[in-house]
Tab-separated table of C-alpha atoms and ligand atoms in Angstrom:
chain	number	residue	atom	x	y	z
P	1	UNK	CA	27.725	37.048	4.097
P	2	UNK	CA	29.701	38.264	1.763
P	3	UNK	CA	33.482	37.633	1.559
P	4	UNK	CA	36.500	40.065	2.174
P	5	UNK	CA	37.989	41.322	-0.949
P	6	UNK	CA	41.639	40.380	-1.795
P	7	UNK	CA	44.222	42.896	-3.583
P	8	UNK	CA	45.173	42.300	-6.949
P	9	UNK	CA	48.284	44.413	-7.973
P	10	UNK	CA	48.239	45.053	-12.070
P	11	UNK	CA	51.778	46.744	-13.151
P	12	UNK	CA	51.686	48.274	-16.398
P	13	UNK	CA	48.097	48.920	-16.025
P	14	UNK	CA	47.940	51.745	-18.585
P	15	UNK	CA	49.145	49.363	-21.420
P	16	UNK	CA	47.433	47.537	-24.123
P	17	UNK	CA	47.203	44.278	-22.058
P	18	UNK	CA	46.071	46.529	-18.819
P	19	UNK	CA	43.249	48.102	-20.233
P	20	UNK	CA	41.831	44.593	-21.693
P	21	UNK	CA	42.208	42.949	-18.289
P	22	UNK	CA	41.190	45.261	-15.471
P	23	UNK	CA	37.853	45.660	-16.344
P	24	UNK	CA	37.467	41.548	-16.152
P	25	UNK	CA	39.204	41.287	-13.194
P	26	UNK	CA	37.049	44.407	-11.645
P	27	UNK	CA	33.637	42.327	-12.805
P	28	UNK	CA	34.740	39.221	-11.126
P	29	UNK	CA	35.834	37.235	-13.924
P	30	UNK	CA	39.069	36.095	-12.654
P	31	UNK	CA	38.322	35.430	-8.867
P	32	UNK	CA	34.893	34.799	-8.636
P	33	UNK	CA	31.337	36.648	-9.242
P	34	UNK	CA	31.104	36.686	-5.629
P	35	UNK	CA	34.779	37.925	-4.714
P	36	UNK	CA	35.058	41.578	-3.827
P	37	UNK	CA	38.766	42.661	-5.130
P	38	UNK	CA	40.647	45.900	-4.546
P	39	UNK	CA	43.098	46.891	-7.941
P	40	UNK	CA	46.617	48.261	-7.031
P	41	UNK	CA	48.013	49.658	-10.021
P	42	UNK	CA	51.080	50.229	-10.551
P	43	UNK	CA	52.492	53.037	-13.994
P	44	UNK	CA	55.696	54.292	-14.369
P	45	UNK	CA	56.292	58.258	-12.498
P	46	UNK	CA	56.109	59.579	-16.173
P	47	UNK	CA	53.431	62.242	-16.321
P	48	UNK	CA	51.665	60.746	-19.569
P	49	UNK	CA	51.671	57.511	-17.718
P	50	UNK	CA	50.260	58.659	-14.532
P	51	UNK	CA	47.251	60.948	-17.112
P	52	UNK	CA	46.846	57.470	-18.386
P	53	UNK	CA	46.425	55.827	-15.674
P	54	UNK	CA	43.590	58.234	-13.875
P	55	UNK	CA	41.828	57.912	-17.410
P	56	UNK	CA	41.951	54.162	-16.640
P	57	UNK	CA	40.704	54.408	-13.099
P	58	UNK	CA	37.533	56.376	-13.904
P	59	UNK	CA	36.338	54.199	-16.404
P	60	UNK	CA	36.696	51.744	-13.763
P	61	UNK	CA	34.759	53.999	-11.692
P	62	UNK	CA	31.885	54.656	-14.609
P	63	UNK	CA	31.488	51.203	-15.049
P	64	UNK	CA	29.876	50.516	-11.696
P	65	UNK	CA	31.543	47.078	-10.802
P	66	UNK	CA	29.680	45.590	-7.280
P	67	UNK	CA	32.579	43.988	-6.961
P	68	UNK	CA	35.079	46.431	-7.152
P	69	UNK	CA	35.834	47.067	-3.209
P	70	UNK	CA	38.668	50.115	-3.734
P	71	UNK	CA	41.558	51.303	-6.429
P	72	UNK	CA	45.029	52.313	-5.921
P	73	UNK	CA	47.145	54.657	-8.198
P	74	UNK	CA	50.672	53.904	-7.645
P	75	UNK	CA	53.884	55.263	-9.119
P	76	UNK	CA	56.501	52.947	-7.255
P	77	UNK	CA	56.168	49.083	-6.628
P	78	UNK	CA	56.746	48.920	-2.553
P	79	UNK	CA	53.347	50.891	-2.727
P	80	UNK	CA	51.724	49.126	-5.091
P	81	UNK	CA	52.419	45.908	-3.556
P	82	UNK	CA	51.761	46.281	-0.132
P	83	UNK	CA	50.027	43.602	1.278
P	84	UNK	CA	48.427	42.535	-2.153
P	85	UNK	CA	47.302	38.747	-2.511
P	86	UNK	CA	47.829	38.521	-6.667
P	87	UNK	CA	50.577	40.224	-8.711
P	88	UNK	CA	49.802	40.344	-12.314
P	89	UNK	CA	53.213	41.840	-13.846
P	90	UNK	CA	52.513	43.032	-16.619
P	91	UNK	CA	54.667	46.597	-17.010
P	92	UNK	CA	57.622	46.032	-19.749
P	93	UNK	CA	58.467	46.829	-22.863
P	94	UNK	CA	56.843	45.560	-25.689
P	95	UNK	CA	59.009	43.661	-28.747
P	96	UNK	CA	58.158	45.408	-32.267
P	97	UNK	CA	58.896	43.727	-35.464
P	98	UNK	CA	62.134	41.676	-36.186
P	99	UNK	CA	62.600	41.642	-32.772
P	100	UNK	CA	62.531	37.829	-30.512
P	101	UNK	CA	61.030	38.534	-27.051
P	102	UNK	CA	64.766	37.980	-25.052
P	103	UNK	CA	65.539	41.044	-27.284
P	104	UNK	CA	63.988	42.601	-24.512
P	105	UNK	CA	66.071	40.502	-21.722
P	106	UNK	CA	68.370	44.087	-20.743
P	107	UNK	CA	65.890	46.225	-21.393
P	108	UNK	CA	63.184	44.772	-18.967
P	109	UNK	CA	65.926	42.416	-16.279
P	110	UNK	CA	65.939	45.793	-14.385
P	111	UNK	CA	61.809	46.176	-14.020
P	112	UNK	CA	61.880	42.477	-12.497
P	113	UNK	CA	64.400	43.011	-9.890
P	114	UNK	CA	63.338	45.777	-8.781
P	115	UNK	CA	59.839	44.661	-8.541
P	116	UNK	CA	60.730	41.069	-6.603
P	117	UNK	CA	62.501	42.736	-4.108
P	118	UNK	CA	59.373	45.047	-3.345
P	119	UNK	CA	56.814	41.882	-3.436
P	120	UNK	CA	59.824	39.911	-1.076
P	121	UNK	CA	59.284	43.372	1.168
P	122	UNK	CA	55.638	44.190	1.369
P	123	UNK	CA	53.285	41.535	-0.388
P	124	UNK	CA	50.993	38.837	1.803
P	125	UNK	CA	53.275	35.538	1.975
P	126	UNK	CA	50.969	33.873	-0.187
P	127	UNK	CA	50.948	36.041	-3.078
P	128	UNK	CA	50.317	34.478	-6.417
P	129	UNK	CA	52.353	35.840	-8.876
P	130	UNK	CA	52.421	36.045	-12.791
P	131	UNK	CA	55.226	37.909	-14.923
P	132	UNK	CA	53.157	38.428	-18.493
P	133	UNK	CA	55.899	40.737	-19.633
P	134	UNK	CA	58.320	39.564	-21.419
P	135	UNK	CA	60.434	37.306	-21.739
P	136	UNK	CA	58.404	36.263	-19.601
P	137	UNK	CA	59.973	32.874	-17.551
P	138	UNK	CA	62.962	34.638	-17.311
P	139	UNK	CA	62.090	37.599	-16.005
P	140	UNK	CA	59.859	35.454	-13.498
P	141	UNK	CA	63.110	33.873	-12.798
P	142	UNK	CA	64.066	37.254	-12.128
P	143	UNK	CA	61.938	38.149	-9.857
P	144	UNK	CA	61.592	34.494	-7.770
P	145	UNK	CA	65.601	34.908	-7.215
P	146	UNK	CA	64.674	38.879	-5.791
P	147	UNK	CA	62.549	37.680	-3.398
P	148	UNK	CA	64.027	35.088	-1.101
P	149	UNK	CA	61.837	35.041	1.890
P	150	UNK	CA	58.725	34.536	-0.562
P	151	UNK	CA	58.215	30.582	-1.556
P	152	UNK	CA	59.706	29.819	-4.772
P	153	UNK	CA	56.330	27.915	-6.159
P	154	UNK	CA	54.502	31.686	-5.902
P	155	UNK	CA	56.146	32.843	-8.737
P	156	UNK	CA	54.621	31.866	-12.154
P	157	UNK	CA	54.763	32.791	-15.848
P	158	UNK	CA	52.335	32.644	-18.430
P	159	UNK	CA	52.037	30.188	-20.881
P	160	UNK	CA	48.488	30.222	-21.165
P	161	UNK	CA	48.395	32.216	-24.261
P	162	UNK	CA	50.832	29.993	-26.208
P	163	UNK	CA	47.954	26.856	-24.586
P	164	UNK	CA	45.081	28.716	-25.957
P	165	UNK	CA	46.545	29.332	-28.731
P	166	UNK	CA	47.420	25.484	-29.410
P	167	UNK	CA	43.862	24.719	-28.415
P	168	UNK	CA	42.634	26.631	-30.786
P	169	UNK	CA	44.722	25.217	-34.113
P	170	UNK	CA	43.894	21.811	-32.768
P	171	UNK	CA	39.745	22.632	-32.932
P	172	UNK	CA	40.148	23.999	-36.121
P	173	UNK	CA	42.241	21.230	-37.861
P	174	UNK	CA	39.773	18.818	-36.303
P	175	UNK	CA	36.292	20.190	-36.474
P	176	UNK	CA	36.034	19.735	-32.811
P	177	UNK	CA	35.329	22.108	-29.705
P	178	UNK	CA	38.254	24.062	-28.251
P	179	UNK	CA	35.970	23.234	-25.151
P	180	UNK	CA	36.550	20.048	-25.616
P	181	UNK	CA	39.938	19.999	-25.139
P	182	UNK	CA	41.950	18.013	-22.293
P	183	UNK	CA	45.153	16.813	-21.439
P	184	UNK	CA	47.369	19.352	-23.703
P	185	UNK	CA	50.710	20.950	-22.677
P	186	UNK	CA	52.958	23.378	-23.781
P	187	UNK	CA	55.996	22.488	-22.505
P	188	UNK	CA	59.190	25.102	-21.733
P	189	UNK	CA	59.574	29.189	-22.735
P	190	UNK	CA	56.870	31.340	-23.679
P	191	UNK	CA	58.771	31.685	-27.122
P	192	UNK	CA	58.941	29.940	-30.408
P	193	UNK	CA	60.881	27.132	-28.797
P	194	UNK	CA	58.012	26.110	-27.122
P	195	UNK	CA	56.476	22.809	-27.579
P	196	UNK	CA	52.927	22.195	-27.744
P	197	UNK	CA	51.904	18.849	-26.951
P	198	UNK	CA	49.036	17.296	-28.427
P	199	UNK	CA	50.471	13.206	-27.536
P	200	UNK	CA	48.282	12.979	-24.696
P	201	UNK	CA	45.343	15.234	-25.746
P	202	UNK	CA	41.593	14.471	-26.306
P	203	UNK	CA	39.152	16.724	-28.388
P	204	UNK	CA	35.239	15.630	-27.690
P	205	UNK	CA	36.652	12.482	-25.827
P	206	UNK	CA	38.524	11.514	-29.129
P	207	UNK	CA	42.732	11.128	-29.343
P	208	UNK	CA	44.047	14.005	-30.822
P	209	UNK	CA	46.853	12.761	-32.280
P	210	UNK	CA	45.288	9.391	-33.965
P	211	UNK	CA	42.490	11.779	-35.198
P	212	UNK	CA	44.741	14.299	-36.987
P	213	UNK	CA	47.519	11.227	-37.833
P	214	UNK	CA	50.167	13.533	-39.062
P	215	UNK	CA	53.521	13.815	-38.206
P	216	UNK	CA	54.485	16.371	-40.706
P	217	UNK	CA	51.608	18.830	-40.025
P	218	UNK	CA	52.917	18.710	-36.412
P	219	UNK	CA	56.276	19.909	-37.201
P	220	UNK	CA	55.929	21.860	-40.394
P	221	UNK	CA	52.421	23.272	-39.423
P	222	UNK	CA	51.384	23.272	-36.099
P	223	UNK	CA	54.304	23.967	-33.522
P	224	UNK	CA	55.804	27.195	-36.043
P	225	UNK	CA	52.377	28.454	-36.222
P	226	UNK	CA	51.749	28.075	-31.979
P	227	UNK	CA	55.547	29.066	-32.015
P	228	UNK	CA	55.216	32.707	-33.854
P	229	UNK	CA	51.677	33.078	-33.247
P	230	UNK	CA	52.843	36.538	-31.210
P	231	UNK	CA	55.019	37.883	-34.133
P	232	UNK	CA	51.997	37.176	-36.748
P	233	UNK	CA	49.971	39.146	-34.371
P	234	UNK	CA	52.597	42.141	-34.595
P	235	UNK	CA	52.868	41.906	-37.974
P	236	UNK	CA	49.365	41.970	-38.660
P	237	UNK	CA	48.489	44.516	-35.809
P	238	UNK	CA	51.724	46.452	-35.599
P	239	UNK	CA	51.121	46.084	-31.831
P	240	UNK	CA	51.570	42.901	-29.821
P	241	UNK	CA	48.647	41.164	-28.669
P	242	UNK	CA	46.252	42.637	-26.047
P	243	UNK	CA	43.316	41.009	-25.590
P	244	UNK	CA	44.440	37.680	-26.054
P	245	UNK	CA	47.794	37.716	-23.495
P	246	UNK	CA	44.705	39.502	-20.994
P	247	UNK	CA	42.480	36.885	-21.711
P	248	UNK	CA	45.159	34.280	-20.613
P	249	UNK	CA	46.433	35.379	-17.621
P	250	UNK	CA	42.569	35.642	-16.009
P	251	UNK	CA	42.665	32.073	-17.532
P	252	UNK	CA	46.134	31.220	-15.629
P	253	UNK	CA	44.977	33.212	-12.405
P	254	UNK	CA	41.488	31.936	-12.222
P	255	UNK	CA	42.344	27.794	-12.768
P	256	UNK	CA	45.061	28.563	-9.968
P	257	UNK	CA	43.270	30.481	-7.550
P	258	UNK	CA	40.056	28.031	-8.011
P	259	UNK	CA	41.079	25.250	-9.091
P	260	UNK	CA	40.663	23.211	-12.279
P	261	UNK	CA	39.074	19.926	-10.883
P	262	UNK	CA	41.268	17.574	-12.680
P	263	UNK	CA	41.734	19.255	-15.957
P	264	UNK	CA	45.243	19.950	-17.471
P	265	UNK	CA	46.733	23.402	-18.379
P	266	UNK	CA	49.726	24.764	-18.484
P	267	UNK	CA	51.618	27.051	-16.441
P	268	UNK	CA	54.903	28.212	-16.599
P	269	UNK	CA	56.577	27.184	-12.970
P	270	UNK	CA	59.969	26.835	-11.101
P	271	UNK	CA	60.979	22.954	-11.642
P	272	UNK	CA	61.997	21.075	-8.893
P	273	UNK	CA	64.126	18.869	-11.110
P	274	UNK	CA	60.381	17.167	-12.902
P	275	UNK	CA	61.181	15.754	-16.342
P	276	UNK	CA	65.214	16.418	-16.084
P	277	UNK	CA	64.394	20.031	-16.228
P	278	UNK	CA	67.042	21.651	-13.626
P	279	UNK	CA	65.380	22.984	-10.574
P	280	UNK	CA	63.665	26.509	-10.513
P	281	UNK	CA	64.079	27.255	-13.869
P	282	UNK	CA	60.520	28.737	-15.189
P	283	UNK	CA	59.202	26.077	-17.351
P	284	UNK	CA	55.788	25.465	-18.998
P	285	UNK	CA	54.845	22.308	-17.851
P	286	UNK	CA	51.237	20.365	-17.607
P	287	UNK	CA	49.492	20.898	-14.319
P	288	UNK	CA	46.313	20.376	-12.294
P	289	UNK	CA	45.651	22.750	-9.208
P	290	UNK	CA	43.210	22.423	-6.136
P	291	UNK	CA	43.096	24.674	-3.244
P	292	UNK	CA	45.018	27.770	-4.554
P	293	UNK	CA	47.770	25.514	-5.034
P	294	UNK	CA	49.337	23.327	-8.835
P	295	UNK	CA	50.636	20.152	-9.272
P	296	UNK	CA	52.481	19.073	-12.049
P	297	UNK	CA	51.539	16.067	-14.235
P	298	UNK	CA	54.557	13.471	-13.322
P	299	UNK	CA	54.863	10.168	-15.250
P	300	UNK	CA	54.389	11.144	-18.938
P	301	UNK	CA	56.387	9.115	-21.184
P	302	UNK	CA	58.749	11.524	-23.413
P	303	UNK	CA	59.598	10.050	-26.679
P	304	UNK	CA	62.607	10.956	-28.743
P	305	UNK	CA	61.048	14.164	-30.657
P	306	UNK	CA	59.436	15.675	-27.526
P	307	UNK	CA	62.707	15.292	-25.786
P	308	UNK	CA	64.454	17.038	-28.714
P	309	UNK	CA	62.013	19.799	-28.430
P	310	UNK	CA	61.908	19.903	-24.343
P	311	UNK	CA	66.493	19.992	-24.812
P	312	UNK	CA	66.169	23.024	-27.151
P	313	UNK	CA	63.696	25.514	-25.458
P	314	UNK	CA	65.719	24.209	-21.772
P	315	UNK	CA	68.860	25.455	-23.810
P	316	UNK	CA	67.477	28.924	-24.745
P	317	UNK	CA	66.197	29.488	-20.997
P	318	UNK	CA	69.286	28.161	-19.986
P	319	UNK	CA	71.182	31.010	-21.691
P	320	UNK	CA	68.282	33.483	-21.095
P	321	UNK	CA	69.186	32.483	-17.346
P	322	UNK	CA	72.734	32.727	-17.908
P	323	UNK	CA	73.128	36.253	-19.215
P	324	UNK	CA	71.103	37.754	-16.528
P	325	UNK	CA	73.134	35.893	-13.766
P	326	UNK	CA	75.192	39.423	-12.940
P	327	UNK	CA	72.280	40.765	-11.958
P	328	UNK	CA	70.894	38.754	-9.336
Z	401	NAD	P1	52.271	48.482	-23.457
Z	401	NAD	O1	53.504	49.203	-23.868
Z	401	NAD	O2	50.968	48.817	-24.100
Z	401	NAD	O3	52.061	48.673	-21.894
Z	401	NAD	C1	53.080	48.462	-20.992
Z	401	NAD	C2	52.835	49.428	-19.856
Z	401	NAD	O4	53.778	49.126	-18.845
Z	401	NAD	C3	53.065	50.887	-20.239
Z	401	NAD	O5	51.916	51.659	-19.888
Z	401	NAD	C4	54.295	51.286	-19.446
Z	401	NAD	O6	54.252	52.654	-19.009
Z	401	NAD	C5	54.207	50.334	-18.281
Z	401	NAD	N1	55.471	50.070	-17.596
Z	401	NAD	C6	56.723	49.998	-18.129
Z	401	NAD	N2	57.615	49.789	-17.166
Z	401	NAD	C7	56.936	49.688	-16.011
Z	401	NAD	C8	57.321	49.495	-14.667
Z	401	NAD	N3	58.608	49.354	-14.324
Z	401	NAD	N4	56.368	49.451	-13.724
Z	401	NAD	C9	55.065	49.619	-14.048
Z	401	NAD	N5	54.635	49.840	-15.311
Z	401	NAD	C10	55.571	49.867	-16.271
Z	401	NAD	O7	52.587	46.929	-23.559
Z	401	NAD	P2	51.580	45.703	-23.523
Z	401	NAD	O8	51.146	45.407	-24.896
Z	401	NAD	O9	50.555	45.923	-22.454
Z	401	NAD	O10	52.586	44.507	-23.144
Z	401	NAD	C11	53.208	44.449	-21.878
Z	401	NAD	C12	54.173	43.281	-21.815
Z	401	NAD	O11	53.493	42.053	-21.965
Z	401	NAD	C13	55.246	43.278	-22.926
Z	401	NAD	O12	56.466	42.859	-22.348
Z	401	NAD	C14	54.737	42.237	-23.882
Z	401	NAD	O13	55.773	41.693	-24.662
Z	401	NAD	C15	54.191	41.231	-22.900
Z	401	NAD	N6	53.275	40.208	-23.426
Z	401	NAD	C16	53.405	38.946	-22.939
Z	401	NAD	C17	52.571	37.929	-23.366
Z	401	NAD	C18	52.714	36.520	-22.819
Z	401	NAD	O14	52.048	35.611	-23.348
Z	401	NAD	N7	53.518	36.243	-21.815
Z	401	NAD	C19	51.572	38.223	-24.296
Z	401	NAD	C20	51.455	39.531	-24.786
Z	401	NAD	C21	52.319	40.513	-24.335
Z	402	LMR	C1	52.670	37.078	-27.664
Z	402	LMR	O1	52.998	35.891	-27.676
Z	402	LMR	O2	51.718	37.507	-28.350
Z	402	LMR	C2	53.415	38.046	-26.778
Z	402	LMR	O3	54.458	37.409	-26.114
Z	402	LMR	C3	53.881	39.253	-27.495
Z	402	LMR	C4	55.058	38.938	-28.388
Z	402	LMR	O4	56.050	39.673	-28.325
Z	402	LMR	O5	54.967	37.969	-29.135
């Protein structure tokens, strides 16, 4: 027999990042190739936005998807979200060149507030949520402290990207498989702050770090490439990455809707005080999930350079945190 569908709410889903996920969630990539979904999107009232978005929805429509159970056009979020199961927030402004992503803190605060109050309202109690736009933990921070009578640990921000993206140096400098891959972390803000963590990792069953033995590539070369991957992108593009950031969150949504049996990846997640990092601040942090639900990685020794890195990407959420404080 087949199974029910779930609602998956997309905001934004006229942007860059919207057209390069829909289609993957529609075709069961995300969920499951045997989970019927229904799409709620969500586009700002703006006429051009709402053209875009029916352009959007019959593609969907032309591309036939057996899984695809229903589609929602919506202009406002208490709509959009109305009894939806996933919540893929995606809808904010972009950063252009020169610009850092909390550039974008004012600019974007308002689109998260708004937008937890209406999941806190209207969305199933166990909705999964992940804020892609940016900056991204803090505006999931945003959003957790707009929506009181949801849990805290349903609100989620992806650092899956700035993962992938570590995987993928660490392959290359290697010769191994990114498939190959376990036990790595990014630990903190989706920003260059954030610290990839290759102490623990194995590549082909092999330890990363004795196998690339180099201190100095780690600090000089590695974490500022992870770091400004996103602004190479925008130089190089003149538009911020699409189909990588989509690619991500059906990685984060998929490994925590299905589990990742045993393997680590990183998610960005309210702390409950783990690793000295104060409680329900959004943090990247090394998890496993099982049964729809995560579980960070407790235990890890932190030596003196991770624990610089993990103090100064806690300070710049810290004072991401603190200047959107007036209005929560
Ligand atoms: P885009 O400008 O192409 O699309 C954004 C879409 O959101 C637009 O169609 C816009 O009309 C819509 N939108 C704006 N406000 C909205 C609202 N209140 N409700 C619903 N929709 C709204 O941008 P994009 O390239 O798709 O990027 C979207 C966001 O994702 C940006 O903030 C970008 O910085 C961020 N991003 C994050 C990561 C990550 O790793 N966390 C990676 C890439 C991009
Ligand atoms: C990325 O990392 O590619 C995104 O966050 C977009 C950006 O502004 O860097």
């Amino acid at each position: 027999m087949s199974k029910k569908p779930v609602r998956v709410a997309v905001t934004g889903a006229a942007g860059q990042i919207g057209y390069a996920l829909l289609f993957r969630i529609a075709s069961g990539e995300m969920l499951g190739k045997d989970q019927p979904v229904i799409l709620q999107l969500l586009e700002i009232p703006d006429e051009k936005a709402q053209n875009a978005l029916k352009g959007v929805i019959m593609e969907l429509e032309d591309c036939a998807f057996p899984l695809l159970a229903g589609i929602e056009a919506h202009s406002d979020a208490e709509s959009a979200f109305k009894n939806t199961d996933y919540a893929i927030l995606v809808g904010a402004r972009p950063r252009g060149p020169g610009m850092e992503r909390k550039d974008l803190l004012s600019a974007n605060a308002q689109i998260f507030t708004v937008q937890g109050k209406a999941l806190n309202k209207v969305a199933s109690r166990n909705v999964k949520v992940l804020v892609v736009g940016n900056p991204a933990n803090t505006n999931a921070y945003i959003a957790m402290k707009s929506a009181p009578d949801l849990p805290r640990e349903n609100f989620t921000a992806m650092l899956r990207l700035d993962h992938n993206r570590a995987a993928s140096q660490i392959a290359a400098k290697t010769g191994g498989t990114v498939g190959g891959i376990e036990k790595l972390t990014v630990w903190g803000n989706h920003s260059p702050t954030m610290y990839a963590d290759y102490r623990f990792a194995t590549i082909d069953g092999k330890n990363v770090k004795e196998a690339i033995n180099d201190d100095v590539w780690n600090r000089d070369t590695f974490l500022p490439t992870v770091g400004k991957r996103g602004a190479a992108i925008i130089a190089a593009r003149g538009l911020s990455s699409a189909a990588s950031a989509a690619n991500a969150a059906i990685d984060h949504m998929r490994d925590w809707a299905l589990g990742t049996n045993g393997k680590w990846v990183t998610m960005g997640i309210p702390s409950n005080g783990e690793y000295g990092i104060p409680k329900d601040v959004i943090f990247g942090f090394p998890v496993t999930t099982e049964n729809g639900k995560y579980k960070i990685v407790e235990g890890l020794p932190i030596d003196a350079f991770s624990q610089e890195r993990i103090d100064l990407t806690l300070k710049e959420l810290t004072e991401e945190q603190d200047g959107v404080k007036h209005l929560l």
